[in-house]
Coordinates of C-alpha atoms in Angstrom, one line a residue:
Chain A
M1 CA -0.1 0.1 -0.1
P2 CA 1.5 3.5 -0.9
L3 CA 2.4 5.8 1.9
F4 CA -0.8 8.0 2.3
K5 CA 1.0 11.0 3.4
T6 CA 3.2 11.3 0.5
Y7 CA 0.6 12.2 -1.9
R8 CA 0.5 16.1 -3.3
V9 CA -2.3 17.9 -4.7
G10 CA -2.2 16.9 -8.3
D11 CA -0.4 13.5 -8.5
E12 CA -2.1 10.5 -10.4
L13 CA -2.9 7.1 -8.5
P14 CA -2.1 4.4 -10.2
G15 CA -4.4 3.3 -12.5
F16 CA -4.7 0.5 -14.9
E17 CA -6.6 -0.4 -18.2
T18 CA -8.8 -3.7 -18.6
G19 CA -9.0 -5.8 -21.5
P20 CA -11.6 -6.0 -23.8
L21 CA -15.1 -6.4 -21.9
T22 CA -17.0 -9.3 -22.3
P23 CA -20.8 -10.4 -21.9
E24 CA -19.7 -13.3 -20.1
W25 CA -17.9 -10.5 -17.6
F26 CA -21.6 -8.9 -17.4
S27 CA -23.0 -12.2 -16.2
R28 CA -20.8 -13.0 -13.6
Y29 CA -21.3 -9.6 -12.2
A30 CA -24.9 -10.0 -12.3
V31 CA -24.5 -12.9 -10.1
A32 CA -22.2 -11.3 -8.1
S33 CA -23.9 -8.6 -7.4
G34 CA -27.5 -9.7 -7.3
D35 CA -28.3 -7.4 -10.5
H36 CA -30.1 -9.5 -13.0
N37 CA -31.5 -6.7 -15.0
P38 CA -31.6 -8.3 -18.5
L39 CA -30.2 -5.0 -19.8
H40 CA -26.6 -6.4 -19.1
T41 CA -27.1 -9.9 -19.8
D42 CA -29.8 -10.1 -22.6
P43 CA -28.5 -8.5 -25.8
A44 CA -32.7 -8.7 -27.2
V45 CA -33.2 -6.4 -24.5
G46 CA -30.4 -4.1 -24.7
Q47 CA -31.1 -4.1 -28.6
A48 CA -35.0 -3.0 -27.8
A49 CA -33.0 -0.6 -25.4
G50 CA -31.5 1.1 -28.2
H51 CA -28.4 0.2 -27.1
G52 CA -27.4 -2.5 -29.8
G53 CA -27.1 -5.2 -27.1
V54 CA -26.2 -5.8 -23.7
I55 CA -24.7 -3.0 -21.8
A56 CA -22.3 -3.0 -18.5
H57 CA -23.7 -2.6 -15.2
G58 CA -22.5 0.8 -14.1
M59 CA -21.9 -0.9 -10.9
L60 CA -19.4 -2.9 -12.5
V61 CA -17.5 0.0 -13.9
M62 CA -17.8 1.9 -10.1
G63 CA -16.5 -1.1 -9.0
L64 CA -13.5 -0.8 -11.0
L65 CA -12.9 2.8 -9.9
G66 CA -12.7 1.3 -6.4
R67 CA -9.6 -0.6 -7.3
V68 CA -8.4 2.6 -8.1
A69 CA -9.6 4.4 -4.6
A70 CA -8.1 1.6 -3.1
H71 CA -4.4 3.4 -3.6
L72 CA -5.7 5.7 -0.9
G73 CA -6.0 3.3 1.8
G74 CA -6.8 0.1 2.7
P75 CA -10.4 -1.4 3.6
G76 CA -12.0 1.2 6.0
A77 CA -10.0 4.1 4.5
L78 CA -13.1 5.6 2.5
Q79 CA -15.4 8.0 3.7
E80 CA -17.1 8.6 0.4
F81 CA -17.2 7.5 -2.7
R82 CA -19.4 8.7 -5.8
T83 CA -19.9 7.9 -9.2
R84 CA -21.3 9.7 -12.1
F85 CA -22.4 7.3 -15.2
Q86 CA -21.8 9.4 -18.4
A87 CA -22.2 6.8 -21.1
P88 CA -22.9 3.2 -21.8
T89 CA -20.0 0.5 -21.6
R90 CA -20.4 -2.3 -24.2
P91 CA -18.4 -5.8 -24.8
G92 CA -15.5 -4.9 -26.4
D93 CA -14.7 -1.5 -24.8
R94 CA -11.4 -1.1 -22.8
L95 CA -11.3 1.1 -19.8
R96 CA -8.7 3.3 -18.7
C97 CA -9.3 3.7 -14.9
G98 CA -7.5 6.4 -13.3
G99 CA -7.3 9.0 -10.8
R100 CA -5.7 12.2 -9.2
I101 CA -5.4 13.8 -5.9
T102 CA -7.6 17.1 -5.8
A103 CA -7.1 18.0 -1.9
I104 CA -5.4 17.2 1.2
Y105 CA -6.6 18.7 4.6
E106 CA -6.1 18.1 8.4
R107 CA -9.5 17.6 10.4
E108 CA -9.8 17.0 13.9
G109 CA -5.9 15.5 13.9
R110 CA -6.8 13.4 10.9
T111 CA -5.6 13.7 7.2
F112 CA -8.0 13.5 4.7
V113 CA -7.4 13.4 0.8
E114 CA -9.7 13.5 -1.9
A115 CA -9.5 12.6 -5.7
E116 CA -11.1 12.6 -8.7
L117 CA -11.8 9.5 -10.5
W118 CA -12.2 8.4 -14.3
A119 CA -13.2 5.2 -16.6
I120 CA -12.4 6.2 -20.2
G121 CA -13.0 4.1 -22.9
Q122 CA -10.4 3.0 -25.8
D123 CA -12.5 5.8 -27.9
G124 CA -11.5 8.8 -25.6
V125 CA -15.1 8.7 -24.5
A126 CA -15.7 9.2 -20.6
R127 CA -17.8 6.3 -19.2
A128 CA -18.1 7.5 -15.6
S129 CA -16.5 9.7 -13.3
G130 CA -16.2 9.8 -9.6
A131 CA -15.2 11.3 -6.5
V132 CA -13.9 10.1 -3.4
V133 CA -13.0 10.7 0.1
A134 CA -10.4 9.1 2.2
A135 CA -9.0 9.1 5.6
P136 CA -6.6 6.5 7.1
L137 CA -8.0 4.6 9.8
P138 CA -7.0 6.4 13.1
Chain B
M1 CA -43.8 8.4 -14.3
I2 CA -44.0 8.5 -10.5
D3 CA -46.4 10.8 -9.4
P4 CA -44.8 14.1 -7.3
S5 CA -47.2 13.0 -4.5
H6 CA -44.9 10.1 -3.5
L7 CA -41.6 12.5 -2.9
G8 CA -40.8 11.2 0.9
R9 CA -42.2 8.0 0.7
A10 CA -40.4 5.1 2.2
F11 CA -40.0 1.2 1.1
G12 CA -39.1 -1.6 3.2
P13 CA -37.3 -1.6 5.9
Y14 CA -35.4 -4.4 4.4
T15 CA -32.8 -6.1 6.3
V16 CA -29.8 -8.1 5.0
T17 CA -27.1 -9.9 6.1
V18 CA -23.4 -9.6 4.9
E19 CA -22.4 -12.7 4.0
R20 CA -18.1 -14.0 3.6
E21 CA -19.2 -16.1 0.3
R22 CA -21.1 -13.0 -1.2
I23 CA -17.6 -10.8 -0.3
R24 CA -15.8 -13.4 -1.8
R25 CA -17.4 -13.8 -5.1
F26 CA -18.0 -9.8 -5.5
A27 CA -14.4 -8.9 -4.7
E28 CA -13.3 -11.5 -7.1
T29 CA -15.7 -10.3 -10.1
L30 CA -14.4 -6.9 -9.8
G31 CA -11.0 -8.1 -9.5
L32 CA -10.5 -6.7 -6.2
P33 CA -6.4 -7.8 -5.3
E34 CA -6.2 -7.0 -1.3
R35 CA -6.4 -10.6 0.4
V36 CA -8.4 -9.4 3.5
Y37 CA -11.5 -9.5 1.1
Y38 CA -11.2 -13.7 0.6
D39 CA -9.1 -14.8 3.6
E40 CA -10.3 -14.5 7.5
A41 CA -6.7 -15.1 8.5
A42 CA -5.6 -12.5 6.5
A43 CA -8.4 -10.0 7.5
R44 CA -7.3 -11.0 11.1
A45 CA -3.8 -10.0 10.7
A46 CA -5.0 -6.9 9.5
G47 CA -6.9 -6.1 12.9
L48 CA -10.3 -6.7 10.9
P49 CA -13.0 -8.8 12.8
D50 CA -14.0 -10.3 9.5
L51 CA -13.7 -10.0 5.8
P52 CA -14.5 -6.4 5.1
A53 CA -17.3 -5.2 2.9
P54 CA -15.8 -3.9 -0.8
P55 CA -16.5 -0.1 -1.5
T56 CA -19.3 -1.0 -3.8
L57 CA -20.7 -4.1 -1.7
A58 CA -24.0 -2.5 -0.7
T59 CA -25.0 -2.5 -4.5
C60 CA -25.7 -6.1 -3.7
Y61 CA -28.5 -4.9 -1.2
G62 CA -29.9 -1.7 -3.3
L63 CA -32.1 -1.1 -6.0
W64 CA -30.8 -3.6 -8.2
A65 CA -30.6 -6.4 -6.4
N66 CA -33.9 -5.8 -4.5
L67 CA -36.5 -7.6 -6.4
A68 CA -39.2 -6.4 -3.6
L69 CA -38.2 -2.5 -4.0
L70 CA -38.2 -3.0 -7.9
A71 CA -41.8 -4.0 -7.7
E72 CA -42.6 -1.3 -5.6
L73 CA -41.3 1.3 -8.3
E74 CA -42.8 -0.7 -10.9
A75 CA -46.2 -0.1 -9.4
L76 CA -45.4 3.5 -9.0
G77 CA -44.9 3.6 -12.5
A78 CA -41.5 3.1 -12.9
P79 CA -40.3 -0.5 -14.5
L80 CA -37.1 -1.8 -14.5
L81 CA -36.8 -1.7 -18.0
R82 CA -37.4 1.8 -18.1
L83 CA -34.5 2.7 -15.1
L84 CA -31.1 3.8 -15.9
H85 CA -28.3 4.2 -13.6
G86 CA -27.1 8.1 -13.3
E87 CA -25.4 8.2 -10.2
Q88 CA -24.3 6.4 -7.0
G89 CA -23.0 7.9 -3.9
Y90 CA -22.1 6.1 -0.9
V91 CA -21.2 7.8 2.6
Y92 CA -18.9 5.4 4.9
H93 CA -20.0 5.8 8.5
A94 CA -18.7 2.7 10.1
P95 CA -17.2 -0.3 8.6
V96 CA -19.1 -3.2 7.4
F97 CA -17.6 -6.7 7.9
A98 CA -19.1 -10.2 7.2
G99 CA -21.8 -11.2 9.9
D100 CA -22.9 -7.9 9.9
T101 CA -26.8 -7.2 9.3
L102 CA -27.8 -4.3 7.7
T103 CA -31.3 -2.6 7.9
G104 CA -32.5 0.2 5.5
A105 CA -35.6 1.8 4.1
P106 CA -35.0 3.7 0.7
V107 CA -36.6 6.8 0.7
I108 CA -37.8 8.8 -2.7
A109 CA -35.4 11.7 -1.7
A110 CA -35.9 13.7 -4.6
L111 CA -38.2 13.9 -8.2
A112 CA -37.6 15.9 -11.0
R113 CA -39.2 15.7 -14.0
K114 CA -37.0 17.0 -17.3
E115 CA -37.1 17.4 -21.1
G116 CA -34.4 15.5 -23.2
R117 CA -33.6 15.1 -26.7
R118 CA -35.8 12.2 -27.0
G119 CA -38.6 13.3 -24.7
P120 CA -39.5 13.7 -21.1
F121 CA -37.8 11.7 -18.2
Q122 CA -37.5 11.7 -14.8
V123 CA -34.8 11.9 -12.4
L124 CA -35.6 9.8 -9.2
T125 CA -33.3 9.9 -6.1
L126 CA -33.6 7.2 -3.5
E127 CA -31.4 7.6 -0.3
T128 CA -30.9 4.2 1.9
R129 CA -29.2 5.4 5.5
W130 CA -28.2 1.3 6.3
R131 CA -28.0 0.6 9.9
N132 CA -26.0 -2.5 11.5
Q133 CA -27.3 -4.6 14.3
R134 CA -26.0 -2.4 16.7
G135 CA -28.3 0.5 15.7
Q136 CA -25.1 2.4 14.3
L137 CA -25.4 3.9 10.8
A138 CA -23.2 2.2 8.9
I139 CA -23.6 3.4 5.3
T140 CA -25.9 6.1 3.4
D141 CA -26.5 4.9 -0.3
T142 CA -27.7 7.9 -2.6
L143 CA -28.9 6.4 -6.0
V144 CA -30.1 8.5 -8.8
V145 CA -31.7 6.5 -11.4
V146 CA -33.1 8.2 -15.0
V147 CA -37.0 7.1 -15.7
L148 CA -37.3 7.1 -19.4
G149 CA -40.1 7.8 -21.0
A150 CA -41.9 9.6 -17.7

């Protein structure tokens, strides 16, 4: 785990790029999360909804952003985590997930760090953006 | 479209138990690398009482996985196939571990009708304050969903 206090505003968090997303992954996520909305698993439903087929669960993308947020501290360090879903993620998309420190401050003797997060497709289109507030466990 | 008179309406409450197997499978599907999500010994070695909840675990208990709540929304005029997840927020008040029980009553916190390029839609905000078995507030879950064709 990185040393929390060594971050400075403007620093990028370690990010990662996914391989091409697959319908199988969406199906596994449906089972793991209990979200069985057929929009994510049944191509006919995705087609009817105007997406040309299945799209990823937004929460799968937010979950991936959580992997970036984890660089701010281990489990329990997160205070707030928000994500806005901006465009559908489809099979074959590759997501570049990353983040950047936006604020560091002290409050009640603890150091808080805020970061913005992003998931951007191989086409340069943002699929989701987020924000996270973290404080190391006292 | 959900009638604006339903603003402030609460559903449930719903009670769920956080299970180890759920945490493991969820973490694995997201590719979370930390051992503490999979291995009780690793969790204890890290000073945790059991496997901790990954940051987005509460989605497993939220709207999309709650058939009773989805049925309530459908009865109000917002069926699943017209819903799109717009935003999700969590505020973490107390840590959640495997074995915890969470109880929450989702509330319609906001309802807004908007005009889009493809016609009118509604923006529905559901807020759920999950309390643990000790009555402590654990997570505030704010879910913003777009209701298409409202």
